[in-house]
Every structure is written in structure tokens, then in C-alpha cells.
Short mmCIF file of C-alpha atoms and ligand atoms in Angstrom, two decimals:
data_model
loop_
_atom_site.label_atom_id
_atom_site.label_comp_id
_atom_site.label_asym_id
_atom_site.label_seq_id
_atom_site.Cartn_x
_atom_site.Cartn_y
_atom_site.Cartn_z
CA MET A 7 48.00 6.34 14.02
CA ALA A 8 44.51 5.64 15.21
CA GLU A 9 42.23 8.34 16.73
CA VAL A 10 38.94 8.40 18.84
CA LYS A 11 36.10 10.09 17.16
CA GLN A 12 32.59 10.93 18.50
CA ALA A 13 29.62 9.45 16.88
CA ARG A 14 26.69 11.72 17.57
CA VAL A 15 23.06 11.64 16.74
CA PRO A 16 22.59 13.44 13.42
CA ASP A 17 19.39 15.19 12.22
CA ILE A 18 16.48 13.12 13.18
CA GLY A 19 13.78 15.22 11.62
CA GLY A 20 13.18 17.55 14.73
CA TYR A 21 12.43 14.55 17.26
CA ASN A 22 13.74 15.27 20.74
CA ASP A 23 14.22 13.20 23.78
CA VAL A 24 13.66 9.85 21.66
CA PRO A 25 13.97 6.78 23.65
CA VAL A 26 16.87 4.37 23.04
CA ILE A 27 15.25 0.90 22.64
CA GLU A 28 18.22 -1.00 21.59
CA VAL A 29 21.93 -0.98 21.91
CA LEU A 30 23.32 -2.73 18.67
CA VAL A 31 26.98 -2.83 19.48
CA ALA A 32 29.24 -3.52 22.59
CA VAL A 33 32.50 -1.96 23.56
CA GLY A 34 35.32 -3.56 21.66
CA ASP A 35 33.09 -4.44 18.59
CA THR A 36 34.46 -3.57 15.41
CA VAL A 37 31.92 -1.68 13.21
CA LYS A 38 31.69 -0.68 9.82
CA GLN A 39 30.79 2.58 8.37
CA ASP A 40 27.05 3.05 8.50
CA GLN A 41 26.67 0.09 10.64
CA GLY A 42 23.75 0.73 13.15
CA LEU A 43 25.02 1.60 16.92
CA VAL A 44 21.58 2.26 18.52
CA THR A 45 17.76 2.08 17.63
CA LEU A 46 15.81 5.03 18.63
CA GLU A 47 12.02 4.67 18.63
CA SER A 48 9.65 7.51 18.83
CA ASP A 49 5.77 6.97 18.71
CA LYS A 50 6.02 7.79 15.03
CA ALA A 51 9.06 5.85 13.80
CA SER A 52 11.97 3.94 14.85
CA MET A 53 15.37 4.65 13.32
CA GLU A 54 18.99 3.41 13.66
CA VAL A 55 21.76 5.76 14.45
CA PRO A 56 24.64 4.68 12.17
CA ALA A 57 28.31 4.62 12.74
CA PRO A 58 29.64 7.61 10.85
CA PHE A 59 32.90 5.80 10.20
CA ALA A 60 34.48 2.31 10.67
CA GLY A 61 36.39 1.57 13.61
CA VAL A 62 36.38 -0.13 17.14
CA VAL A 63 33.83 0.96 19.63
CA ARG A 64 35.65 2.28 22.57
CA GLU A 65 33.00 3.57 24.85
CA LEU A 66 29.26 3.62 24.66
CA LYS A 67 27.74 6.92 25.83
CA VAL A 68 23.92 5.60 25.96
CA LYS A 69 22.00 2.76 27.17
CA VAL A 70 18.48 1.31 26.68
CA GLY A 71 15.95 3.69 28.16
CA ASP A 72 17.93 6.77 27.85
CA THR A 73 16.27 9.48 25.82
CA ILE A 74 18.27 11.41 23.29
CA SER A 75 18.02 14.17 20.57
CA GLU A 76 20.12 15.36 17.72
CA GLY A 77 23.73 15.94 18.56
CA ALA A 78 23.83 13.68 21.48
CA LEU A 79 26.99 11.59 21.89
CA VAL A 80 26.13 8.05 21.28
CA ALA A 81 29.76 6.47 21.32
CA LEU A 82 33.39 6.87 21.02
CA ILE A 83 34.96 5.05 18.09
CA GLU A 84 38.54 4.56 17.43
CA VAL A 85 39.04 4.86 13.85
CA ALA A 86 42.24 3.48 11.76
CA ASP A 87 44.58 5.83 10.49
CA ALA A 88 45.06 5.89 6.81
CA GLY A 89 47.87 3.37 7.01
CA GLY A 90 46.56 0.68 9.32
CA ALA A 91 43.52 -0.94 10.96
CA ALA A 92 42.03 0.27 14.23
CA ALA A 93 43.41 -1.23 17.27
CA THR A 94 42.39 -4.78 18.01
CA GLN A 95 42.88 -5.04 21.38
CA PRO A 96 40.67 -2.59 23.25
CA GLU A 97 42.03 -0.79 26.28
CA PRO A 98 39.59 -0.11 29.16
CA ILE A 99 38.13 3.23 28.90
CA VAL A 100 37.90 5.38 32.15
CA ALA A 101 34.19 6.01 32.87
CA GLU A 102 33.20 9.74 32.86
CA SER A 103 31.92 10.92 36.03
CA GLN A 104 28.59 12.68 36.10
CA THR A 105 30.15 16.13 37.41
CA ALA A 106 33.64 16.09 36.09
CA PRO A 107 34.03 17.47 32.58
CA ALA A 108 34.40 14.69 30.19
CA GLN A 109 38.03 13.80 29.63
CA PRO A 110 39.26 12.70 26.22
CA ALA A 111 38.95 8.99 26.31
CA ARG A 112 42.04 7.06 26.54
CA THR A 113 42.62 4.96 23.63
CA ALA A 114 45.25 2.27 22.80
CA LYS A 115 47.19 5.01 21.04
CA GLY A 116 46.14 7.70 23.47
CA THR A 117 44.28 9.94 21.08
CA ALA A 118 41.49 12.42 22.16
CA PRO A 119 37.98 12.40 20.79
CA VAL A 120 36.94 14.33 17.97
CA ASP A 121 33.57 15.65 17.15
CA VAL A 122 31.79 15.04 14.14
CA ALA A 123 29.53 17.50 12.49
CA THR A 124 25.96 16.10 12.05
CA ALA A 125 24.49 18.41 9.49
CA GLY A 126 22.95 17.13 6.30
CA ALA A 127 21.60 13.83 7.46
CA PRO A 128 18.10 12.96 5.85
CA SER A 129 14.94 13.37 7.75
CA ALA A 130 13.65 10.56 9.85
CA ASN A 131 10.12 11.43 8.89
CA ASP A 132 10.27 9.69 5.58
CA THR A 133 10.15 6.28 6.88
CA ALA A 134 8.72 4.43 9.75
CA HIS A 135 12.12 2.66 10.38
CA ALA A 136 14.54 5.13 9.02
CA ARG A 137 18.22 5.02 9.36
CA VAL A 138 19.34 8.51 10.26
CA GLY A 139 22.06 9.55 7.90
CA PRO A 140 25.57 9.31 8.67
CA ALA A 141 27.21 12.70 9.33
CA PRO A 142 29.86 14.16 7.18
CA ALA A 143 33.19 12.97 7.56
CA THR A 144 34.53 16.49 8.27
CA ALA A 145 35.79 16.65 11.92
CA THR A 146 35.75 19.89 14.26
CA ALA A 147 37.28 20.11 17.48
CA GLN A 148 34.63 20.28 20.32
CA SER A 149 34.91 21.22 23.92
CA ALA A 150 34.69 18.57 26.39
CA THR A 151 31.76 19.95 28.26
CA ALA A 152 29.71 19.82 24.97
CA ASP A 153 30.50 16.23 24.32
CA ARG A 154 26.89 14.99 25.12
CA GLY A 155 25.33 17.35 22.65
CA PRO A 156 21.89 19.16 23.10
CA GLY A 157 19.06 17.62 24.79
CA LEU A 158 21.26 14.65 26.39
CA ASP A 159 19.82 13.39 29.69
CA PRO A 160 22.52 14.26 32.25
CA GLU A 161 21.94 10.91 33.67
CA MET A 162 24.04 9.61 30.67
CA ALA A 163 27.26 11.23 31.96
CA GLY A 164 27.37 8.82 34.79
CA PRO A 165 28.94 5.59 34.78
CA ARG A 166 27.58 3.31 32.24
CA THR A 167 25.52 0.27 32.54
CA PRO A 168 27.08 -2.46 30.43
CA PRO A 169 25.85 -2.05 26.83
CA ILE A 170 23.13 -4.34 25.98
CA ALA A 171 24.02 -5.84 22.61
CA PHE A 172 21.16 -7.73 20.94
CA ASP A 173 21.88 -11.56 21.27
CA ALA A 174 19.83 -12.98 18.55
CA ALA A 175 21.62 -16.43 18.80
CA ALA A 176 20.42 -16.55 22.28
CA VAL A 177 16.89 -16.38 21.02
CA ALA A 178 17.14 -18.97 18.39
CA PRO A 179 20.36 -20.47 17.95
CA ASP A 180 19.72 -22.18 14.61
CA LYS A 181 17.66 -19.56 13.02
CA VAL A 182 18.23 -16.03 13.93
CA PRO A 183 15.41 -13.34 13.17
CA HIS A 184 17.28 -10.20 13.74
CA ALA A 185 14.91 -7.74 15.53
CA SER A 186 14.92 -5.48 18.52
CA PRO A 187 13.10 -6.54 21.72
CA ALA A 188 10.29 -3.89 20.99
CA VAL A 189 9.60 -5.61 17.64
CA ARG A 190 9.85 -9.01 19.25
CA LEU A 191 7.07 -7.83 21.81
CA PHE A 192 5.13 -6.38 19.14
CA ALA A 193 5.18 -9.62 17.07
CA ARG A 194 4.41 -11.61 20.11
CA GLU A 195 1.44 -9.60 20.65
CA LEU A 196 0.21 -10.14 17.04
CA GLY A 197 0.96 -13.80 17.08
CA ALA A 198 3.42 -13.41 14.25
CA ASP A 199 6.20 -15.82 13.81
CA LEU A 200 9.44 -13.61 13.33
CA ALA A 201 11.17 -16.47 11.66
CA ARG A 202 8.91 -16.05 8.61
CA VAL A 203 9.09 -12.36 8.55
CA GLN A 204 11.45 -10.78 5.97
CA GLY A 205 13.25 -7.81 7.59
CA THR A 206 13.88 -4.90 5.09
CA ALA A 207 16.20 -2.72 7.29
CA ARG A 208 19.86 -2.93 6.97
CA GLY A 209 21.47 -6.22 7.14
CA GLY A 210 17.86 -7.82 7.16
CA ARG A 211 16.89 -6.53 10.42
CA ILE A 212 13.07 -6.75 10.97
CA GLY A 213 11.20 -3.72 12.09
CA LYS A 214 7.66 -3.33 13.22
CA ASP A 215 6.47 -2.26 9.64
CA ASP A 216 7.97 -5.60 8.44
CA VAL A 217 5.86 -7.37 11.08
CA GLN A 218 2.75 -5.30 10.00
CA ALA A 219 3.26 -6.01 6.35
CA PHE A 220 3.73 -9.81 7.16
CA VAL A 221 0.44 -9.86 9.11
CA LYS A 222 -1.58 -7.77 6.47
CA SER A 223 -0.15 -10.30 3.72
CA VAL A 224 -1.31 -13.28 5.87
CA LEU A 225 -4.86 -11.71 6.27
CA ALA A 226 -4.95 -10.71 2.67
CA GLY A 227 -4.23 -14.24 1.52
CA THR A 228 -1.06 -13.06 -0.34
CA SER A 229 1.14 -15.39 1.63
CA SER A 230 1.39 -18.99 1.10
CA ALA A 231 -1.78 -21.05 1.61
CA SER A 232 -0.73 -22.25 5.20
CA GLY A 233 -0.51 -18.70 6.37
CA ALA A 234 3.16 -19.15 6.53
CA ALA A 235 4.45 -16.24 4.63
CA ALA A 236 7.72 -17.42 3.11
CA LEU A 237 8.26 -13.72 2.17
CA GLY A 238 11.92 -14.30 1.10
CA SER A 239 10.59 -16.90 -1.45
CA GLY A 240 8.12 -14.79 -3.22
CA GLY A 241 5.19 -15.75 -1.28
CA GLY A 242 4.64 -12.01 0.03
CA LEU A 243 5.18 -8.58 -1.10
CA ASN A 244 8.31 -7.88 0.72
CA LEU A 245 7.51 -4.05 0.58
CA ILE A 246 9.53 -1.32 2.12
CA PRO A 247 7.85 0.36 4.88
CA TRP A 248 5.14 2.89 4.14
CA PRO A 249 6.51 6.40 4.35
CA LYS A 250 5.88 8.23 7.65
CA VAL A 251 5.62 11.96 7.07
CA ASP A 252 4.85 14.50 9.65
CA PHE A 253 2.63 16.57 7.29
CA ALA A 254 2.15 19.33 9.68
CA ARG A 255 5.75 20.33 9.33
CA PHE A 256 4.98 21.50 5.74
CA GLY A 257 1.69 23.32 6.31
CA GLU A 258 -1.81 23.25 7.82
CA ILE A 259 -3.51 20.05 7.91
CA GLU A 260 -6.51 18.26 8.95
CA SER A 261 -6.93 14.58 10.15
CA ARG A 262 -10.11 12.91 9.09
CA PRO A 263 -11.05 9.27 9.99
CA LEU A 264 -11.94 6.99 6.86
CA SER A 265 -15.39 5.88 6.73
CA LYS A 266 -16.47 2.28 7.63
CA ILE A 267 -17.40 1.59 3.94
CA LYS A 268 -13.76 3.29 2.77
CA LYS A 269 -12.05 0.99 5.33
CA LEU A 270 -13.94 -2.22 4.11
CA SER A 271 -13.79 -1.36 0.41
CA GLY A 272 -10.20 -0.15 0.72
CA ALA A 273 -9.18 -3.48 2.28
CA ASN A 274 -11.15 -5.41 -0.43
CA LEU A 275 -9.70 -3.29 -3.20
CA HIS A 276 -6.20 -3.64 -1.88
CA ARG A 277 -6.40 -7.25 -1.72
CA ASN A 278 -8.05 -7.64 -5.30
CA TRP A 279 -5.24 -5.22 -6.60
CA VAL A 280 -2.35 -7.16 -5.46
CA SER A 281 -3.56 -10.69 -5.58
CA ILE A 282 -5.04 -10.48 -9.16
CA PRO A 283 -3.05 -10.22 -12.42
CA HIS A 284 -5.05 -7.56 -14.09
CA VAL A 285 -5.13 -6.51 -17.51
CA THR A 286 -7.40 -3.99 -19.00
CA GLN A 287 -8.74 -4.13 -22.59
CA PHE A 288 -10.19 -0.87 -24.08
CA GLU A 289 -12.99 -0.66 -26.72
CA GLU A 290 -15.32 1.86 -28.26
CA ALA A 291 -18.87 1.21 -28.97
CA ASP A 292 -20.93 3.15 -31.38
CA ILE A 293 -24.15 3.96 -29.39
CA THR A 294 -25.70 6.33 -31.80
CA GLU A 295 -28.75 4.24 -32.42
CA MET A 296 -28.88 3.09 -28.88
CA GLU A 297 -28.95 6.42 -27.49
CA ALA A 298 -31.77 7.57 -29.93
CA PHE A 299 -33.74 4.52 -28.66
CA ARG A 300 -33.04 5.40 -25.04
CA LYS A 301 -34.22 8.80 -25.57
CA ARG A 302 -37.48 7.48 -27.10
CA LEU A 303 -38.03 5.11 -24.15
CA GLY A 304 -37.37 8.19 -21.80
CA GLU A 305 -40.12 10.11 -23.50
CA GLU A 306 -42.59 7.18 -23.28
CA HIS A 307 -41.66 6.13 -19.75
CA LYS A 308 -41.58 9.29 -17.58
CA ASP A 309 -42.08 7.15 -14.30
CA VAL A 310 -38.43 5.59 -14.74
CA LYS A 311 -35.00 7.08 -15.77
CA VAL A 312 -33.57 4.85 -18.21
CA THR A 313 -29.75 5.64 -18.57
CA PRO A 314 -27.26 3.79 -20.75
CA LEU A 315 -26.27 1.77 -17.89
CA VAL A 316 -29.24 -0.74 -18.39
CA PHE A 317 -28.38 -1.36 -21.97
CA LEU A 318 -24.79 -2.11 -20.81
CA ILE A 319 -26.21 -4.71 -18.40
CA LYS A 320 -28.17 -6.55 -20.95
CA ALA A 321 -25.08 -6.24 -23.39
CA VAL A 322 -23.06 -7.87 -20.75
CA VAL A 323 -25.47 -10.57 -19.96
CA ALA A 324 -25.38 -11.51 -23.67
CA ALA A 325 -21.53 -11.49 -23.63
CA LEU A 326 -21.23 -13.51 -20.58
CA GLN A 327 -23.61 -16.24 -22.32
CA GLN A 328 -21.38 -16.14 -25.28
CA PHE A 329 -18.14 -16.20 -23.39
CA PRO A 330 -18.86 -18.24 -20.21
CA GLN A 331 -15.41 -18.04 -18.66
CA PHE A 332 -16.33 -14.51 -17.89
CA ASN A 333 -19.23 -15.50 -15.56
CA ALA A 334 -16.87 -17.55 -13.52
CA SER A 335 -14.82 -17.62 -10.27
CA LEU A 336 -11.61 -19.47 -9.37
CA ASP A 337 -11.81 -21.99 -6.87
CA GLY A 338 -8.29 -23.36 -6.16
CA GLU A 339 -7.59 -25.29 -9.25
CA ASN A 340 -11.07 -25.30 -10.63
CA LEU A 341 -13.16 -22.64 -12.39
CA ILE A 342 -16.59 -22.51 -11.10
CA LEU A 343 -18.92 -21.57 -14.33
CA LYS A 344 -22.12 -19.86 -13.20
CA LYS A 345 -25.33 -20.53 -14.83
CA TYR A 346 -27.13 -17.46 -13.43
CA PHE A 347 -26.42 -13.67 -14.24
CA HIS A 348 -26.31 -11.51 -11.30
CA ILE A 349 -24.63 -8.27 -12.12
CA GLY A 350 -22.96 -6.06 -9.51
CA ILE A 351 -23.10 -2.32 -10.01
CA ALA A 352 -20.62 0.08 -8.44
CA VAL A 353 -22.57 2.94 -6.64
CA ASP A 354 -20.80 6.00 -5.44
CA THR A 355 -22.00 7.13 -2.10
CA PRO A 356 -20.85 10.00 0.11
CA ASP A 357 -19.36 7.37 2.35
CA GLY A 358 -17.66 5.54 -0.38
CA LEU A 359 -18.12 2.70 -3.02
CA VAL A 360 -20.76 0.06 -2.56
CA VAL A 361 -21.71 -2.69 -4.97
CA PRO A 362 -25.29 -3.95 -4.83
CA VAL A 363 -26.25 -6.90 -7.11
CA LEU A 364 -29.08 -6.95 -9.52
CA ARG A 365 -30.20 -10.59 -9.87
CA ASP A 366 -31.29 -12.61 -12.89
CA CYS A 367 -30.32 -9.71 -15.23
CA ASP A 368 -31.09 -12.16 -18.19
CA ARG A 369 -34.79 -12.51 -17.14
CA LYS A 370 -35.34 -8.73 -16.74
CA GLY A 371 -36.12 -6.01 -19.38
CA LEU A 372 -34.81 -2.65 -19.70
CA LEU A 373 -37.56 -0.92 -17.59
CA GLU A 374 -37.45 -3.31 -14.76
CA LEU A 375 -33.56 -3.09 -14.43
CA SER A 376 -34.00 0.78 -14.63
CA ALA A 377 -36.57 0.57 -11.56
CA GLU A 378 -34.21 -1.80 -9.77
CA LEU A 379 -31.14 0.18 -10.45
CA ALA A 380 -32.87 3.33 -9.05
CA GLU A 381 -34.11 1.40 -6.07
CA TYR A 382 -30.67 -0.02 -5.26
CA SER A 383 -28.71 3.18 -5.87
CA GLY A 384 -31.03 4.89 -3.66
CA LYS A 385 -30.83 2.35 -1.03
CA ALA A 386 -26.97 2.56 -1.22
CA ARG A 387 -26.98 6.25 -0.79
CA GLU A 388 -29.25 5.98 2.26
CA LYS A 389 -27.11 3.36 3.63
CA LYS A 390 -30.07 0.79 3.66
CA LEU A 391 -28.26 -1.98 1.60
CA GLY A 392 -27.77 -5.32 3.69
CA PRO A 393 -25.24 -7.83 3.22
CA ALA A 394 -27.56 -9.88 1.01
CA ASP A 395 -28.08 -7.13 -1.47
CA MET A 396 -24.13 -7.21 -2.08
CA ALA A 397 -23.88 -10.95 -2.37
CA GLY A 398 -23.68 -13.37 -5.27
CA GLY A 399 -22.26 -11.08 -8.13
CA CYS A 400 -21.00 -12.73 -11.08
CA PHE A 401 -19.48 -9.67 -12.97
CA SER A 402 -19.55 -5.96 -12.23
CA ILE A 403 -20.03 -2.82 -13.99
CA SER A 404 -18.40 0.53 -12.88
CA SER A 405 -20.03 3.47 -14.81
CA LEU A 406 -18.39 6.76 -14.61
CA GLY A 407 -20.38 8.04 -17.65
CA GLY A 408 -22.34 10.28 -15.66
CA ILE A 409 -19.24 12.13 -14.40
CA GLY A 410 -16.74 12.05 -17.06
CA GLY A 411 -13.62 10.72 -18.29
CA SER A 412 -12.42 8.77 -21.27
CA ALA A 413 -11.08 5.70 -19.88
CA PHE A 414 -10.17 4.02 -16.68
CA THR A 415 -8.86 0.69 -15.04
CA PRO A 416 -11.39 -0.68 -12.76
CA ILE A 417 -10.30 -3.28 -10.08
CA ILE A 418 -11.77 -6.56 -10.36
CA ASN A 419 -14.30 -7.35 -7.57
CA ALA A 420 -13.17 -10.76 -6.29
CA PRO A 421 -13.97 -13.65 -6.58
CA GLU A 422 -15.34 -12.38 -9.99
CA VAL A 423 -12.87 -12.58 -12.86
CA ALA A 424 -13.79 -9.29 -14.75
CA ILE A 425 -15.37 -6.05 -14.52
CA LEU A 426 -16.38 -3.46 -17.03
CA GLY A 427 -15.70 0.23 -16.78
CA VAL A 428 -17.93 2.51 -18.77
CA SER A 429 -16.73 6.12 -19.20
CA ARG A 430 -18.70 9.04 -20.89
CA SER A 431 -19.87 8.82 -24.45
CA THR A 432 -18.78 11.60 -26.86
CA MET A 433 -19.57 12.45 -30.23
CA LYS A 434 -16.40 11.59 -32.63
CA PRO A 435 -15.92 11.71 -36.45
CA VAL A 436 -16.07 8.09 -37.64
CA TRP A 437 -14.92 7.16 -41.06
CA ASN A 438 -17.69 5.15 -42.75
CA GLY A 439 -15.71 4.09 -45.95
CA THR A 440 -16.56 7.33 -47.71
CA ALA A 441 -16.67 10.04 -45.26
CA PHE A 442 -16.39 11.19 -41.71
CA GLU A 443 -19.90 10.89 -39.85
CA PRO A 444 -20.45 12.15 -36.33
CA ARG A 445 -21.13 9.23 -34.25
CA LEU A 446 -21.87 8.77 -30.33
CA MET A 447 -19.15 6.66 -29.04
CA LEU A 448 -19.09 4.98 -25.64
CA PRO A 449 -15.64 4.14 -24.10
CA LEU A 450 -15.43 0.62 -22.44
CA SER A 451 -12.59 -0.60 -20.24
CA LEU A 452 -12.80 -4.31 -19.29
CA SER A 453 -10.24 -5.40 -16.50
CA TYR A 454 -9.89 -9.27 -16.58
CA ASP A 455 -8.05 -11.76 -14.37
CA HIS A 456 -5.23 -13.01 -16.70
CA ARG A 457 -5.12 -16.38 -14.80
CA VAL A 458 -8.62 -17.12 -16.09
CA VAL A 459 -9.04 -14.90 -19.32
CA ASP A 460 -6.65 -14.74 -22.26
CA GLY A 461 -6.09 -11.32 -23.99
CA ALA A 462 -7.60 -12.69 -27.15
CA ASP A 463 -10.87 -13.69 -25.36
CA ALA A 464 -10.97 -10.14 -23.54
CA ALA A 465 -10.74 -8.59 -27.13
CA ARG A 466 -13.35 -10.74 -28.34
CA PHE A 467 -15.48 -10.06 -25.33
CA THR A 468 -15.32 -6.30 -25.66
CA GLY A 469 -15.77 -6.60 -29.56
CA PHE A 470 -19.06 -8.53 -28.91
CA LEU A 471 -20.23 -5.78 -26.44
CA ALA A 472 -19.40 -3.19 -28.86
CA ARG A 473 -21.25 -4.89 -31.69
CA VAL A 474 -24.31 -5.49 -29.46
CA LEU A 475 -24.55 -2.08 -28.25
CA GLY A 476 -24.19 -0.75 -31.83
CA ASP A 477 -27.20 -2.88 -32.94
CA LEU A 478 -29.33 -3.79 -30.07
CA ARG A 479 -31.13 -6.45 -32.38
CA ARG A 480 -28.22 -8.66 -31.74
CA LEU A 481 -29.49 -9.22 -28.31
CA LEU A 482 -32.27 -11.27 -29.92
CA LEU A 483 -29.86 -13.67 -31.50
N1 CAO M 28 -22.14 8.68 -21.38
C1 CAO M 28 -22.85 9.84 -21.14
N2 CAO M 28 -23.86 10.21 -20.23
C2 CAO M 28 -24.00 9.09 -19.43
C3 CAO M 28 -23.23 7.89 -19.21
C4 CAO M 28 -22.35 7.71 -20.37
N3 CAO M 28 -21.58 6.61 -20.33
N4 CAO M 28 -23.86 7.19 -18.46
C5 CAO M 28 -24.66 7.98 -17.84
N5 CAO M 28 -24.82 9.18 -18.50
C6 CAO M 28 -25.77 10.04 -18.14
C7 CAO M 28 -27.32 9.62 -17.77
O1 CAO M 28 -27.91 9.49 -18.89
C8 CAO M 28 -27.74 10.73 -17.06
O2 CAO M 28 -28.05 11.87 -17.89
P1 CAO M 28 -29.40 12.64 -17.56
O3 CAO M 28 -29.44 13.11 -16.23
O4 CAO M 28 -29.47 13.60 -18.61
O5 CAO M 28 -30.50 11.61 -17.98
C9 CAO M 28 -26.40 11.26 -16.08
O6 CAO M 28 -25.37 10.92 -16.92
C10 CAO M 28 -26.35 10.75 -14.71
O7 CAO M 28 -26.58 9.38 -14.85
P2 CAO M 28 -26.55 8.67 -13.25
O8 CAO M 28 -25.10 8.42 -12.80
O9 CAO M 28 -27.44 9.21 -12.47
O10 CAO M 28 -26.93 7.19 -13.62
P3 CAO M 28 -26.36 5.69 -14.14
O11 CAO M 28 -27.52 4.82 -14.57
O12 CAO M 28 -25.56 6.11 -15.36
O13 CAO M 28 -25.41 5.45 -13.07
C11 CAO M 28 -24.71 4.88 -10.93
C12 CAO M 28 -26.01 5.00 -11.76
C13 CAO M 28 -25.39 4.31 -9.37
C14 CAO M 28 -24.08 3.60 -11.43
C15 CAO M 28 -24.18 5.92 -10.82
O14 CAO M 28 -24.93 7.14 -10.21
C16 CAO M 28 -22.84 5.95 -9.92
O15 CAO M 28 -22.76 5.98 -8.69
N6 CAO M 28 -21.70 5.94 -10.52
C17 CAO M 28 -20.28 5.97 -10.12
C18 CAO M 28 -19.72 4.53 -9.84
C19 CAO M 28 -18.45 4.65 -9.43
O16 CAO M 28 -17.92 5.45 -8.60
N7 CAO M 28 -17.52 3.94 -10.15
C20 CAO M 28 -16.17 3.88 -9.73
C21 CAO M 28 -15.72 2.84 -9.22
S1 CAO M 28 -14.06 2.98 -9.19
O17 CAO M 28 -13.50 1.72 -9.77
#
């Protein structure tokens, strides 16, 4: 024998008076367990309230525009008894009056509503478009006056307007992007074609986050060349939405806007990280002799600070000359090989990372490069670099040697095809064939674009670098 049960809003993470932006079912619809009944949307997240059980929707208790909270009654669902299906011929439900206590809804088999406990649902804070968890199936009797649950707008007790079922077919009969009116409006505002957006919510529904991800992928060039991101066919990332967390719920917080540099470099780093197949090759260079030479230079030239970095610039130029595919950029199906040697240096500033470019490093000596490095890093920290100072690089070096660490995986600075990470040198015991010797070893991390550079070439490149740094006379070869 069938009975009518109440579907209520479960724990939605402490949100109250959340607007209903969409009613996903109509009276008479047969719903599966966990199927969305309504979509709620706060300013932070949108979430679907799922059916806690399968059955036939006998009455809808909310409409678009209502604001509801945890415990609010959303619908009455006639569930099938153990032995049979829910009634297939819905019988009209008598609307509850605003003042009269709610009557047990008449159903095909005349059963009374049963409340369903709502505890134990996951928090809606975790995702931007969450599905609030179905309530446990244990039912408890509930007084008729409490039917609407806490926080329910009393307006909702009045006669219902007809439920608004989303009629996707009416929008695009041949292709049906499944999205709420709010999401459609959002997509229209951004000029995004919903037919090209992959929905990640249940049943392929498109949420705001899907539209945002689509627009980002088009802007980042990760969708197909025409800008039409065929996400479902591998043209985009098709990521699930970024988790939305109300951090203040867990302790004290402070919100600080990202600097302009961080926003810009972050967008570039993100694009490069997701669109370049990176591999990082590690190597160690014995710089014991190089370091002794550097110290002598420092004593002789007090006017300029000579750090290991300028030796690395010279060694990199020699390696680029030896392995031209590293001094290159991808241009569609062509590799552009550069005959000049402009090296970008990642500079850490209080506002974020910038990469000024030292030009024609093949034609400059260690002292000249040291002076330029000091000038450019000073300009970077004083925010005096112009776009021209950061343009035209062939290859970048990111040195964390002055700070510490033994290795890292730098992100390639597109459209370059490789970047050298340099970590802090340390004295290590090195076997010389007969005994261990203390040697100053410099860790190198070369990230390269695997579309352009093969692993074997990367190993040759870093091996070459290590040999040059180990014996600077090789620069003369
Ligand atoms: N091993 C050991 N010591 C090193 C070293 C290394 N690999 N590299 C530099 N040092 C030493 C220097 O010799 C210097 O020592 P002294 O003060 O005793 O002479 C000290 O560390 C500080 O060097 P520095 O950082 O001032 O100078 P630099 O030429 O090595 O680097 C610059 C210049 C601008 C690259 C650096 O200041 C900087 O900003 N680095 C951070 C770059 C960064 O953030 N990269 C990460 C990007 S994320 O991918």
C-alpha cells in the first residue's frame, strides 16, 4: 500500500531564507530517489534539494521566488509500498488554506503524510552548486502545524501557483542544454553558448560554475581553436566546481584582495600549467670551482654583486646554442627557432612574481650581466618595469638559491618551451673514484614542454649545463 511522505529541505549548511530559483518537477511526475525537486540559490551557492525517496509527486509546497530554510516542506511524494509501484494516476490534491492547519493530503490510497528527518545531510558549503543530501529514510510522525518546517514563508501555506517545471525542450527542441533560468540568464550575460557547455551537476545539468569554467577555458585557449569548447569531446577541462567554503564558520579569517601582479601572473601560470604538458628533469652540478672563482670576482669587483645566477645565465646560453630546440616557441604546427638569446629572470617582489628579460646574454660578460640583473631586480621591486622590459624572452631562469630548498618544478613561461629552476647549493660528499670528497653541488630542475622537447634531449641539456658549470672553460668551446 502506498503512503504519502514529506520531502523537506535537509541541512543546507546554516543558510536561511534561500530563494527557490527553479522547481524541477511537476505534480504527477514520477521521481527517482535523489532526483532534484527544486533548486535553491543563495548569493554563495546553488543547490538542489533531492527527493529523499522515489515516488509520485502529489503536491508541491514551494514555488519559484519562495525563500526557504532547513526543514521547510518542499513536496508530498507518494511512495510505493514494498509490494507495488506508486500510484500512476494521481488524484487531485486539496490545496491547504493559509490559516487552516494542514490536512493530511489525500492520496490515491488515502494515506497521511509522514515527515522525514533531515539530519545528517552534507553541508552545502562544500560546493558552489551542491546537492543537499537526502535525508535518512527513517520517518517520524509530525504534527500538521509543523508541516512547513522552520523558516518557511507563511505565504507558502496558501494555494499554490502551478509548479514551474523546466521545459528545456521548449528552449531548444533538438538540443537540450539542461540549465535553470538563472543559469541561462548568466550565460546570456557572458555570451556563452549553453549548447557547448558541459553540465557537471546530476543528470548533466549545467550550473553557473560550468558556465564560468567554459568561459575561462575559452579565454585560456584550452578549448578548441574556434573558441567552441567541445567540452564533452576533450576540448576543455570539464572540472567539477571549485569548492565554496564559508571559512568563517571554522574560525577567524581576514579577506585580502590579490595584487594586480598576482592576478595577472596567476592567470598566466594557470594557463601555462594546464595547457603545456610539463616534465621536469633534475640534475646536480658540481660548482666547487665556479664558487671559488665567483668569490675571487667578488673581491676584485666590490661595485657589483656577482651571484651564481649570472654563471647560470652564461651556461644556459651555451646550452641553448648547443640545443636550439630549447630556444624556440611553438606556433601552430611550426617551431620558431630564435637566433637571439634573451633570458627571462623570475624576480620575487612583495606584490608577486615578475620576469624581466636580459637581452643578448650571449654578448655580455658576467660583470655586465650582474649589473643588469641588479638593475632589473631593483626596478621590479620598485614597480618600475614596463611591458617592454618583460617581452621577448627565449628561456627563463627561476632561482630560489638565495632562499633555500633542494628542488622544485617551475612552470614554463609560455610561449617559451623550457625553464630552469635553481635551488640552493650545498656541500655534499661526492665519490671521486677512490674516496669521498666534499663538493659544492647545485640542484637544477629543468621543466620542458614535452610537445617540443624529448626526455632524452632534456637529460642531455641538463647534463651539458652541469658540465659547463663544473668547468667554466667549456664556455670557450
Ligand atoms: N645556492 C646558494 N646560494 C645562492 C644561490 C644558490 N643557488 N643563489 C644565490 N645564492 C646566494 C647569493 O650568492 C647571495 O648570497 P650573498 O648575499 O652571501 O652574496 C644570496 O644567496 C642572495 O642572492 P639574491 O637572491 O640576492 O641574488 P640572486 O642573483 O641569486 O637572485 C633574484 C636574484 C632577483 C633572482 C632573486 O632575488 C629572486 O627574486 N629570486 C626569487 C625568484 C623566484 O621567486 N622564483 C620562484 C618562481 S616560482 O616558479
